[in-house]
mmCIF file of C-alpha atoms in Angstrom:
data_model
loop_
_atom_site.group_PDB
_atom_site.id
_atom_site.type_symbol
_atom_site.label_atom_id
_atom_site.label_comp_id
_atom_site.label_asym_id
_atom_site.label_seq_id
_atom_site.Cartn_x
_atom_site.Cartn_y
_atom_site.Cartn_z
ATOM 1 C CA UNK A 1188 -7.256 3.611 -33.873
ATOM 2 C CA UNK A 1189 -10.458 1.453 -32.616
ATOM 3 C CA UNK A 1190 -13.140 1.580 -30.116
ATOM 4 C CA UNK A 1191 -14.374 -1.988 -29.200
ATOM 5 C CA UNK A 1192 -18.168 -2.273 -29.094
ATOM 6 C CA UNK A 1193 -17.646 -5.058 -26.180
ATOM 7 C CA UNK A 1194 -17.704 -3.672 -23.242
ATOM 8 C CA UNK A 1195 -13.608 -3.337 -21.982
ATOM 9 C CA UNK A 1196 -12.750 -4.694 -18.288
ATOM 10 C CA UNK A 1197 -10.493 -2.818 -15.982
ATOM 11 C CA UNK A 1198 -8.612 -4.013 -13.131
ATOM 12 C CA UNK A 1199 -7.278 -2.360 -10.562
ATOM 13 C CA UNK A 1200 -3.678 -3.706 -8.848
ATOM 14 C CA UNK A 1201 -3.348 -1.251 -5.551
ATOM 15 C CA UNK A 1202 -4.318 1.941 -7.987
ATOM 16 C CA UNK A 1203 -2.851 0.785 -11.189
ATOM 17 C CA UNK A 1204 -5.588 0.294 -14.228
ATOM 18 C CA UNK A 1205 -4.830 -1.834 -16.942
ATOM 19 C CA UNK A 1206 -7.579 -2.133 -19.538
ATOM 20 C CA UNK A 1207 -10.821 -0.541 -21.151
ATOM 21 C CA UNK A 1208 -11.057 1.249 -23.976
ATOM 22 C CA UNK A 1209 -7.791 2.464 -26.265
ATOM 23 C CA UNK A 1210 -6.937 5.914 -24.498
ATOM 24 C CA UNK A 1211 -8.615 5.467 -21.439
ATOM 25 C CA UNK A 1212 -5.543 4.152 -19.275
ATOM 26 C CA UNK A 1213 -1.988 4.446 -19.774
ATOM 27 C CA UNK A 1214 -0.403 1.302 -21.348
ATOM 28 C CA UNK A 1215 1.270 -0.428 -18.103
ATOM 29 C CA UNK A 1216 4.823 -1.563 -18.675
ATOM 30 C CA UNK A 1217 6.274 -5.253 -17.262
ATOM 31 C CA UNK A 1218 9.593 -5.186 -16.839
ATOM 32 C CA UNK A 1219 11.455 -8.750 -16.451
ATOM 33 C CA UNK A 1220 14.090 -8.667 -13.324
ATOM 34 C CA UNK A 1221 16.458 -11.964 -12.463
ATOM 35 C CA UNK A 1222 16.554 -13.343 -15.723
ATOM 36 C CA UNK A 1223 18.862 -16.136 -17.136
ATOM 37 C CA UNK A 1224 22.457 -14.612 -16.757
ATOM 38 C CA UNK A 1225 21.334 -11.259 -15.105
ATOM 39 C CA UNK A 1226 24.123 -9.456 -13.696
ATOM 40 C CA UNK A 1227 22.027 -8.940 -10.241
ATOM 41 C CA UNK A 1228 21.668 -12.145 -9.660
ATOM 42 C CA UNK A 1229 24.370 -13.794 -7.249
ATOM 43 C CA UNK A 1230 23.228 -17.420 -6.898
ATOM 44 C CA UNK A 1231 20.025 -18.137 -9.203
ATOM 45 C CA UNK A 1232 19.009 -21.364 -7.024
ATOM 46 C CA UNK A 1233 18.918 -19.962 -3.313
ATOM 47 C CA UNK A 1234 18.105 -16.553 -4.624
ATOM 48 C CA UNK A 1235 20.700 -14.135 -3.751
ATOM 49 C CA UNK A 1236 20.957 -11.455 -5.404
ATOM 50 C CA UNK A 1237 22.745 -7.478 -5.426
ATOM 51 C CA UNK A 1238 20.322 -5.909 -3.602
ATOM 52 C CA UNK A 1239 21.753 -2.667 -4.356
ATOM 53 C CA UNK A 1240 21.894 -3.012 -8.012
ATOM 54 C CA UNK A 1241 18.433 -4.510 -8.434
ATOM 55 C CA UNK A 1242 16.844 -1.927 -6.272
ATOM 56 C CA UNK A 1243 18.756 0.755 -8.265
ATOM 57 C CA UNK A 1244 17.287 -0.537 -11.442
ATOM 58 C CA UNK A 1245 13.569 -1.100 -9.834
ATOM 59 C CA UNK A 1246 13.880 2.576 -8.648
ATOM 60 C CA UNK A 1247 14.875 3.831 -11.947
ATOM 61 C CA UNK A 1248 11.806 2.205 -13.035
ATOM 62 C CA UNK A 1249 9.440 4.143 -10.719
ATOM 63 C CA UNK A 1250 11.051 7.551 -11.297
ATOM 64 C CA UNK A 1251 10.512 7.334 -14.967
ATOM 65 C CA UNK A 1252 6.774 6.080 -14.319
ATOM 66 C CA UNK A 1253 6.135 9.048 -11.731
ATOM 67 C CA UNK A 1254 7.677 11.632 -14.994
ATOM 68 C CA UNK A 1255 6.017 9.937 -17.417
ATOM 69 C CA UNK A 1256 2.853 8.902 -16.440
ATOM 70 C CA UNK A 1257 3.320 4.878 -17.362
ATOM 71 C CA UNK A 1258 3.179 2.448 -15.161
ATOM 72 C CA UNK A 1259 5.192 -0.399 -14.417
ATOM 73 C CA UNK A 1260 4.570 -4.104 -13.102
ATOM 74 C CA UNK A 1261 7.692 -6.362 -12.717
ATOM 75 C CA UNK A 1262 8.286 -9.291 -13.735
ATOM 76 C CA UNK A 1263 10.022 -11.547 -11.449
ATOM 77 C CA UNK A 1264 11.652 -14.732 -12.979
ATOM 78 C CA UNK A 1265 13.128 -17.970 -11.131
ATOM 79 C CA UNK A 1266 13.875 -21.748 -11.693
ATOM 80 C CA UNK A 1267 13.609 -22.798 -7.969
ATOM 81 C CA UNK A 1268 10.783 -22.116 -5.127
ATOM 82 C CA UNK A 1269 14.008 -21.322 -2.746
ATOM 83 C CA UNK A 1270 14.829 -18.112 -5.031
ATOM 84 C CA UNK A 1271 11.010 -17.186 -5.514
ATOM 85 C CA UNK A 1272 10.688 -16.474 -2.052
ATOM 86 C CA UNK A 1273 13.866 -14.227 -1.812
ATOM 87 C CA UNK A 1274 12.955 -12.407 -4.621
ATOM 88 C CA UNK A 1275 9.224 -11.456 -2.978
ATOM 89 C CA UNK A 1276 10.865 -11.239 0.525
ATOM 90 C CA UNK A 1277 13.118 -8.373 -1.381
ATOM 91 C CA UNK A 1278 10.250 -6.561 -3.278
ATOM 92 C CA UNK A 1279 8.156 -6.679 -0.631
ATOM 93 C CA UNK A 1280 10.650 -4.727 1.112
ATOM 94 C CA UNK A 1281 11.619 -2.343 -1.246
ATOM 95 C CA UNK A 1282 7.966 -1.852 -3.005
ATOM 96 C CA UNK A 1283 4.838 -3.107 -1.034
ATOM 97 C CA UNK A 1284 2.453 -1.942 -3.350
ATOM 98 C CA UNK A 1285 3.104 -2.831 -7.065
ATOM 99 C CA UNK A 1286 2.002 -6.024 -8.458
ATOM 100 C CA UNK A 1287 4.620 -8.413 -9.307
ATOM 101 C CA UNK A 1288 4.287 -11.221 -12.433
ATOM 102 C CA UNK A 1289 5.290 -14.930 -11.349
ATOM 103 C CA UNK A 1290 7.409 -16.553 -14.256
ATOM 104 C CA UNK A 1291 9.224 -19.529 -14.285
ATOM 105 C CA UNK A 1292 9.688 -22.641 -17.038
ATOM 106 C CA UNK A 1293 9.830 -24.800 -14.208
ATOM 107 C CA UNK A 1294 6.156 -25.863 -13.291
ATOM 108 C CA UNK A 1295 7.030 -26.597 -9.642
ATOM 109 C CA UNK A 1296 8.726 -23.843 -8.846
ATOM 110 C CA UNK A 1297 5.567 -21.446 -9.700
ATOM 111 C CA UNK A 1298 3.573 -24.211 -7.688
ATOM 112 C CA UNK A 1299 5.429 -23.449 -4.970
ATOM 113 C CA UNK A 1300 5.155 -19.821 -5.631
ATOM 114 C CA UNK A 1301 1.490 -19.599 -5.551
ATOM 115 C CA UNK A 1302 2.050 -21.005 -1.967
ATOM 116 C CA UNK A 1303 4.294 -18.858 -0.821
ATOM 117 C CA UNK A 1304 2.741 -15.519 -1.582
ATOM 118 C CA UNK A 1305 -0.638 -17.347 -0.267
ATOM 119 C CA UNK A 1306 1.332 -17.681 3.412
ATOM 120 C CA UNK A 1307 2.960 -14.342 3.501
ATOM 121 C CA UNK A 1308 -0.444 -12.544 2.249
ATOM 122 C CA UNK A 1309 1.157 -11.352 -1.300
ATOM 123 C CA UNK A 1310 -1.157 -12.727 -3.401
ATOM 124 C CA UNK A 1311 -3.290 -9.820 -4.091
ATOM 125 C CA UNK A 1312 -0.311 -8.540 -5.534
ATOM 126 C CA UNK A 1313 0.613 -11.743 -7.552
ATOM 127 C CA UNK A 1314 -0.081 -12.242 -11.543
ATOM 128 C CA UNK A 1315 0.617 -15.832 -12.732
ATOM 129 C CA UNK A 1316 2.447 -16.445 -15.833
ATOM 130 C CA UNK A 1317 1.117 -18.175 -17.562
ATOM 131 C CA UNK A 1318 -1.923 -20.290 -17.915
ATOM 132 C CA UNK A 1319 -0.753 -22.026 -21.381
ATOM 133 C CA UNK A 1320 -1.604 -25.327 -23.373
ATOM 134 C CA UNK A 1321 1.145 -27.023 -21.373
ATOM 135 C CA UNK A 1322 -0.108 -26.785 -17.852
ATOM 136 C CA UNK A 1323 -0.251 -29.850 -16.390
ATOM 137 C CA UNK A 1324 -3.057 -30.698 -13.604
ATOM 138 C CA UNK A 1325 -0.707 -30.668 -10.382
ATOM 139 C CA UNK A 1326 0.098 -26.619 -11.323
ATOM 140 C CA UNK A 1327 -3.272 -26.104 -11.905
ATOM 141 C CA UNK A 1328 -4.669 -26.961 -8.731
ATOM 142 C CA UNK A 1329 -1.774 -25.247 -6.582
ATOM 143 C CA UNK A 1330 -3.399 -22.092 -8.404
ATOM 144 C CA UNK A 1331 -6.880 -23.379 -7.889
ATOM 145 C CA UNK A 1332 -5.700 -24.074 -4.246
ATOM 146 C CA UNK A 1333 -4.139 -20.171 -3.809
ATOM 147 C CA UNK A 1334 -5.218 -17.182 -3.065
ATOM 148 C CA UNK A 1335 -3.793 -15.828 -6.575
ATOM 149 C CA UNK A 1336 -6.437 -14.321 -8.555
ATOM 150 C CA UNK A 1337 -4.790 -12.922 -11.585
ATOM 151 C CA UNK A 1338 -3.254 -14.843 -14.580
ATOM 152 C CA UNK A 1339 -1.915 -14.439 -17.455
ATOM 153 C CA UNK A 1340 -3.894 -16.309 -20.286
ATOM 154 C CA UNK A 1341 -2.010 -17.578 -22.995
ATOM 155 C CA UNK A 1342 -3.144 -17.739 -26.213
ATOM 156 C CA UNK A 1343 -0.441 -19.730 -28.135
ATOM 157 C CA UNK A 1344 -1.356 -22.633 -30.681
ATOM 158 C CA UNK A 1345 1.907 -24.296 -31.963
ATOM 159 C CA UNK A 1346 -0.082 -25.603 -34.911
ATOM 160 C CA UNK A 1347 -2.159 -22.749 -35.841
ATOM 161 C CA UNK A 1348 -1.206 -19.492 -35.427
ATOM 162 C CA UNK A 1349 -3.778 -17.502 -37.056
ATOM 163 C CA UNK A 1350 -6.487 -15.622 -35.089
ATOM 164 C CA UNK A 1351 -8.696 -18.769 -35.209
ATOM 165 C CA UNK A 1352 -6.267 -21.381 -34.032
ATOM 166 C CA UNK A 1353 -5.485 -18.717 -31.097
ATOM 167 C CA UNK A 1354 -8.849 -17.979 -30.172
ATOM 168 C CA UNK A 1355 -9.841 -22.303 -30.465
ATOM 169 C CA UNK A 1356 -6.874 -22.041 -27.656
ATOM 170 C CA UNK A 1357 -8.569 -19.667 -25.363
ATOM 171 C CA UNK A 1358 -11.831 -21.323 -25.601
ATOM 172 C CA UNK A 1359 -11.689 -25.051 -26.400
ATOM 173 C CA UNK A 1360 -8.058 -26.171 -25.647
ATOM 174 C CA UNK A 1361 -6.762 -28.798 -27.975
ATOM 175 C CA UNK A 1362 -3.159 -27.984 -27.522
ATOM 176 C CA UNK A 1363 -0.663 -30.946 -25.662
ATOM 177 C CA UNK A 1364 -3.889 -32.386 -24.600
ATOM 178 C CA UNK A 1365 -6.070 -30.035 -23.231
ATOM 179 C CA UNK A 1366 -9.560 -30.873 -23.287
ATOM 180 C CA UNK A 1367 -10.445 -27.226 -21.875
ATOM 181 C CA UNK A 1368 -9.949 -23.775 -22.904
ATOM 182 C CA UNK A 1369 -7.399 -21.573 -21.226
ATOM 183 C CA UNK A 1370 -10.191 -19.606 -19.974
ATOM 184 C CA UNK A 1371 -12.195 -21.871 -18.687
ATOM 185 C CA UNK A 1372 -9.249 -23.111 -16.510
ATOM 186 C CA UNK A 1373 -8.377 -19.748 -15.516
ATOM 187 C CA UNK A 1374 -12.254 -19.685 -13.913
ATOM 188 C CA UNK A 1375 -11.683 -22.940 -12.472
ATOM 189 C CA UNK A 1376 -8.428 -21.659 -10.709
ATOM 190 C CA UNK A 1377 -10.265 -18.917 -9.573
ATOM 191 C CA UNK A 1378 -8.774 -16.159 -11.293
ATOM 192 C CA UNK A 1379 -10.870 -12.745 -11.284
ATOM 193 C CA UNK A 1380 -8.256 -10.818 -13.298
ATOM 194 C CA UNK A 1381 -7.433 -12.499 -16.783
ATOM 195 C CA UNK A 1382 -4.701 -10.724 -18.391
ATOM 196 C CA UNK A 1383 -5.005 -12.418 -22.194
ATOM 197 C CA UNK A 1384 -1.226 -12.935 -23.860
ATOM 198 C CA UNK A 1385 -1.426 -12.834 -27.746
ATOM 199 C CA UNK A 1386 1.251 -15.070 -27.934
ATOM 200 C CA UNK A 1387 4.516 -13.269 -29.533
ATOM 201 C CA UNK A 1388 5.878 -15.971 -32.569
ATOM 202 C CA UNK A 1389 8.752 -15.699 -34.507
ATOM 203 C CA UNK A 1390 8.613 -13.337 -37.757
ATOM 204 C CA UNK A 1391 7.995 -16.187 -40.494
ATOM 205 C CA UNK A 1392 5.878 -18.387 -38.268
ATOM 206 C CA UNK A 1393 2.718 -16.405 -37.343
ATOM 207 C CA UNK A 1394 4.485 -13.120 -36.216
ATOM 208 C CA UNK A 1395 1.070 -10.905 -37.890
ATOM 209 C CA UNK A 1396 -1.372 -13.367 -36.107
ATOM 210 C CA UNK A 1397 0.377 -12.269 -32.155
ATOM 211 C CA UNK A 1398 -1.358 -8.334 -33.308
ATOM 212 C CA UNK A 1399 -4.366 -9.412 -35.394
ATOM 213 C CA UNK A 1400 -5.127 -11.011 -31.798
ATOM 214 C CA UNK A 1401 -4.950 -7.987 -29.793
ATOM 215 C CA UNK A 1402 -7.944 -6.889 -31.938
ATOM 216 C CA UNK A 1403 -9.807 -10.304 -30.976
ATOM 217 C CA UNK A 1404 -9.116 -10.303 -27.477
ATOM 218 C CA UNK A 1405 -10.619 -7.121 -27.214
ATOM 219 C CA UNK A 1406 -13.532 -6.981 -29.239
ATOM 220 C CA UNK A 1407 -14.687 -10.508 -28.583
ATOM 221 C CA UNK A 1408 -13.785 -10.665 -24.992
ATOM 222 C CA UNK A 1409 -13.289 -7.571 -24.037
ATOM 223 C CA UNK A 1410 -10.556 -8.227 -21.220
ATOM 224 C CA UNK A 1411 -7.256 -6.596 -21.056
ATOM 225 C CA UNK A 1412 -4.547 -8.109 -23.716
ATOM 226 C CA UNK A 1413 -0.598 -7.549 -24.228
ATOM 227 C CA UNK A 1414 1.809 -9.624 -24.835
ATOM 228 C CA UNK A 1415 5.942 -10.002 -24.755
ATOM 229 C CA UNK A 1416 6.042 -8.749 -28.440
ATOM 230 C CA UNK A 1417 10.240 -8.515 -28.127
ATOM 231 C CA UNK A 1418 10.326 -11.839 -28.061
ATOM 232 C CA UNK A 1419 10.148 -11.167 -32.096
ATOM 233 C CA UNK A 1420 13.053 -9.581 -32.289
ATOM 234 C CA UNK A 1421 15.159 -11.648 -29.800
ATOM 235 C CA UNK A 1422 13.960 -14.763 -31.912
ATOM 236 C CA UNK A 1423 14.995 -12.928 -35.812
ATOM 237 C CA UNK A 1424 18.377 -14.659 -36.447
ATOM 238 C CA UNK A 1425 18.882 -12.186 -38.738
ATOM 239 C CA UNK A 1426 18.607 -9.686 -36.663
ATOM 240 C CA UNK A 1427 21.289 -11.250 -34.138
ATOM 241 C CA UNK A 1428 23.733 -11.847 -36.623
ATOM 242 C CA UNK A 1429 23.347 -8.498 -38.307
ATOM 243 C CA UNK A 1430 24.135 -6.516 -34.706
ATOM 244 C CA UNK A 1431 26.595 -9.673 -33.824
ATOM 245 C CA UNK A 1432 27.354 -11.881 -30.717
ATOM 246 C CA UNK A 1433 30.326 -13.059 -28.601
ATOM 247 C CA UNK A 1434 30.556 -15.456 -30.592
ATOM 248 C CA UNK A 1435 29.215 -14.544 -34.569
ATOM 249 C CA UNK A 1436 30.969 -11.366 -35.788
ATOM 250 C CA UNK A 1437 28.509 -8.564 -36.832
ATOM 251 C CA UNK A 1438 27.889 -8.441 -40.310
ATOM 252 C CA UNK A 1439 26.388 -4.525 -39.789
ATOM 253 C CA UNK A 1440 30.102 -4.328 -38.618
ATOM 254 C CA UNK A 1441 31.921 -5.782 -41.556
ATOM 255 C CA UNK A 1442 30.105 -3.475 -43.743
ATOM 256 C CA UNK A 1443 32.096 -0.363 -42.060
ATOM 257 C CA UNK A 1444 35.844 -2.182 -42.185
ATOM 258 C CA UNK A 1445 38.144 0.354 -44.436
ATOM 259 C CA UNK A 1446 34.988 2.737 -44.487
ATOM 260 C CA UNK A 1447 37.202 5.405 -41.734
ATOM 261 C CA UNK A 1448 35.212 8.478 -43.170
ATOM 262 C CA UNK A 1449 31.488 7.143 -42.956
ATOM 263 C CA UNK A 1450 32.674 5.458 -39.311
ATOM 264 C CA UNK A 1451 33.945 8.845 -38.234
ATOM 265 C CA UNK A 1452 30.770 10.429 -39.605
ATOM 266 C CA UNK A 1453 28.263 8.327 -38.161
ATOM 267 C CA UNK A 1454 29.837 8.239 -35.304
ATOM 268 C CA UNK A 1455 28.949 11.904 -35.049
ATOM 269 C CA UNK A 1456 25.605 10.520 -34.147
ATOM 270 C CA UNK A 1457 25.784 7.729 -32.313
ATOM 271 C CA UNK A 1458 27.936 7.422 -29.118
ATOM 272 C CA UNK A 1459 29.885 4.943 -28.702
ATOM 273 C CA UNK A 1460 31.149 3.894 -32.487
ATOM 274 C CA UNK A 1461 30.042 1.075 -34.046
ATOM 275 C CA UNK A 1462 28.832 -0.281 -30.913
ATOM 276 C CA UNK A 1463 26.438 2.144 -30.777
ATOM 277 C CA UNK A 1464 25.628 2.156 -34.199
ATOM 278 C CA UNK A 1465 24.718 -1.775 -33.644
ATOM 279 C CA UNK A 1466 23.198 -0.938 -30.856
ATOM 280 C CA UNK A 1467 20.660 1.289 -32.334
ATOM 281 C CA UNK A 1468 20.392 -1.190 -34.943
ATOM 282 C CA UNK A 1469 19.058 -3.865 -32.440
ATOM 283 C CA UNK A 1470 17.135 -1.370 -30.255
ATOM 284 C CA UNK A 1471 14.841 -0.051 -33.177
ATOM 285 C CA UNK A 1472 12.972 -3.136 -34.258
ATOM 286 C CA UNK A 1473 13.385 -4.200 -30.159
ATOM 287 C CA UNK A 1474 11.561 -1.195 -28.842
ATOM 288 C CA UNK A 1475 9.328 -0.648 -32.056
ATOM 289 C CA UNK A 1476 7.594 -4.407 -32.481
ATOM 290 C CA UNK A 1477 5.319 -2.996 -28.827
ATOM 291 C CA UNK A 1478 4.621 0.233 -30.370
ATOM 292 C CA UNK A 1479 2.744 -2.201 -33.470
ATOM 293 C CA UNK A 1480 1.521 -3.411 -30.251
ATOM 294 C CA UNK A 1481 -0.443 -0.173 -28.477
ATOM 295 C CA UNK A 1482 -1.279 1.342 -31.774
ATOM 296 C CA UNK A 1483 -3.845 -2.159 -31.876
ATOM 297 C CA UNK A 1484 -5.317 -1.590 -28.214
ATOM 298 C CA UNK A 1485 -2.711 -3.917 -26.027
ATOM 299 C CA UNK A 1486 -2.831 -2.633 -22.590
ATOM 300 C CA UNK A 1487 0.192 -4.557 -21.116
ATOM 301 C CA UNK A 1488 3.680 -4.395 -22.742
ATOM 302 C CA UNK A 1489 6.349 -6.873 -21.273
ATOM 303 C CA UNK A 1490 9.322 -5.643 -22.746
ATOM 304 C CA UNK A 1491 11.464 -7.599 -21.156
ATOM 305 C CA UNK A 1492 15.077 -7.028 -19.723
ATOM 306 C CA UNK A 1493 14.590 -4.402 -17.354
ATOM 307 C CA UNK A 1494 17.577 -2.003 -18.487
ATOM 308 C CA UNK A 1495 15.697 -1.520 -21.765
ATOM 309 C CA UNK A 1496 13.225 1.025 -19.692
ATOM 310 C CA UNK A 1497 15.406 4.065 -21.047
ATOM 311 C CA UNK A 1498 14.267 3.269 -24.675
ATOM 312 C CA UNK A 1499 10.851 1.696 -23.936
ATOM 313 C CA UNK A 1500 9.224 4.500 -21.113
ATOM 314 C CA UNK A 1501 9.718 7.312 -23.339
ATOM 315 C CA UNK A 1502 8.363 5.339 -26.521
ATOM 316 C CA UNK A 1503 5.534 4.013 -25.104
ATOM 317 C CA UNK A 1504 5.113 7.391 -23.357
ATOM 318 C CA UNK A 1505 5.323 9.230 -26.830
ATOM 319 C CA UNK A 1506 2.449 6.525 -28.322
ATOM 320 C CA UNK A 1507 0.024 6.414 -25.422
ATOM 321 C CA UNK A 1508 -0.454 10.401 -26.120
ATOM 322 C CA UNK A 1509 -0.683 9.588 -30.004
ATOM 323 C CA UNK A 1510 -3.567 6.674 -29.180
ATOM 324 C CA UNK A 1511 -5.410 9.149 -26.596
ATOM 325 C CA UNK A 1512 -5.593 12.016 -29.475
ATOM 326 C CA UNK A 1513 -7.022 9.369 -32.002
ATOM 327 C CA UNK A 1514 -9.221 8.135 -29.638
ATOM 328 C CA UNK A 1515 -10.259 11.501 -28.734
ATOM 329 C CA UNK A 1516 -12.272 11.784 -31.857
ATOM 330 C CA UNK A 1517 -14.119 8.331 -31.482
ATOM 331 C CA UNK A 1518 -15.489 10.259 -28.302
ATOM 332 C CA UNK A 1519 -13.118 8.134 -25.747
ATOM 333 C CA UNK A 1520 -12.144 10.183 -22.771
ATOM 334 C CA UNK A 1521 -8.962 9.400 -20.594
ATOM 335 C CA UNK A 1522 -9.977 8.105 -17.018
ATOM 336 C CA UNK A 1523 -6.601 8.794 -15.823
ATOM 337 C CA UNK A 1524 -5.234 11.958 -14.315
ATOM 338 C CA UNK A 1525 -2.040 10.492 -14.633
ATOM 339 C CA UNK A 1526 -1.379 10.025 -18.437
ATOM 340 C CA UNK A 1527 1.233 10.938 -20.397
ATOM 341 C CA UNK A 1528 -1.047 13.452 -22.251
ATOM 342 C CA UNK A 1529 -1.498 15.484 -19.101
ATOM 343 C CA UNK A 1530 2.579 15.393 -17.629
ATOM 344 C CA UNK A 1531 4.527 15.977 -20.852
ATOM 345 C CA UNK A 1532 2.411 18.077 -23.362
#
């Protein structure tokens, strides 16, 4: 466990703390909502969606916060400016005080975006995703030209993914053109509230550098870091074709054909079969790769689908109190009334 001789940032989204010291704050969860394919979503273009499910799932969310002491952000996720705005309009409605990431691979829908919660009065509540080597000048000045001041800060370097070509990201540029760092663009947008992104790459191509960078966003700037680190395990073809797909029979699976007794036994433990077995397979390393994270000091874990919460609140829950103890005995004291430490011990 670490305390960071630069002095940590906090920031404070409508009573929710993310950053400082390790220990200090709970870890604050991001939970991704309307993804590609999500069941809630009706029409991904005009952005209609099952309000009832979605708000079932977001609720879940916010019960298992209030018991556990972790908070949540959500992470809201559209191709088209049309379905960004229904997707606010509906948060808004169900939630009007939790901050709310804006992610999209399409740069003009986010453009549009930062307009829209700029003209309803949202942006306070509104965390861009992400300023990255690839931003192109027309999306950064409809940030610059927003009321949005939080970002997330990408520090991702195709061609180097040690520490050093990460950090040469964040503070020079150099990547698909950029003559500037990420942070200095995030100033020139006017963002207050840099939220630093390690970066999550594939195991095999830099996957160590994405948590040796938690250390160096801390200590050398001293702003609050996290990252998508499931992106790791989503991206491990191994991994996929060990718990199988639709299409590509599970090879976890093929080890149990003619095996009835240790199927029968196992299944003593895991409901569901051998779907549950692959399941847990999948969930370990899925759930386990942000734990890496918080045990290094990251103080925002987006952990992507937003059903995973089960698995992920009571993890994260179970390592935040771990952290605090550590940290205890570095002479860190939880600013938080609300931790984990204090609702479930």
């Amino acid at each position: 466990m670490f305390r960071f001789e630069k002095e940590q940032s906090v920031w404070d989204f409508n009573g929710t703390k993310i950053g400082g010291q390790p220990g200090e704050y709970p870890t604050v969860l991001g939970a991704s909502i309307f993804y590609n394919k999500h069941e809630c979503v009706l029409d991904d273009h005009k952005g209609t969606i099952d309000k009832a499910k979605a708000e079932a799932l977001w609720n879940r969310c916010q019960v298992l916060s209030d018991l556990t002491g972790i908070p949540h952000f959500i992470q809201i996720i559209a191709e088209y400016g049309e379905a960004f705005e229904s997707y606010f309009s509906w948060f808004d409605s169900i939630d009007n005080k939790t901050a709310f990431l804006m992610d999209s691979s399409v740069p003009t829908a986010l453009a549009h975006a930062c307009k829209y919660v700029t003209e309803v009065g949202l942006a306070h509540r509104a965390i861009y995703n992400s300023i990255n080597g690839s931003i192109q000048p027309e999306s950064i000045e409809a940030l610059k030209n927003s009321d949005v001041d939080a970002a997330i800060v990408l520090a991702f370097n195709p061609a180097d993914p040690s520490v050093t070509g990460r950090e040469k990201v964040l503070t020079e540029g150099g990547v698909a053109g950029q003559t500037k760092g990420m942070l200095e663009i995030a100033e020139y947008c006017g963002i207050k509230r840099p939220i630093l992104d390690t970066a999550a790459t594939p195991l095999g191509l830099g996957s160590g550098g994405s948590y040796r960078e938690i250390l160096a966003c801390k200590a050398i700037h001293g702003y609050p870091t996290g990252g998508a680190y499931h992106n790791m395990t989503v991206s491990w073809t191994w991994l996929k074709r060990w718990k199988g797909t639709s299409k590509t029979p599970s090879v976890l699976a093929a080890g149990y054909e003619g095996k009835d007794v240790l199927l029968k036994q196992m299944s003593h433990h895991y409901l569901g079969g051998i779907e549950g077995i692959k399941q847990a397979a999948w969930s370990a390393p899925d759930i386990g790769c942000n734990m890496i994270a918080s045990t290094l000091g990251a103080d925002l874990i987006m952990y992507g689908p937003i059903e995973n919460v089960e698995a992920m609140i009571t993890a994260q829950a179970y390592t935040d109190i771990t952290v605090l103890e550590a940290t205890r005995q570095l002479g860190i004291e939880c600013k938080s009334e609300s931790h984990p430490i204090f609702k479930l011990i």
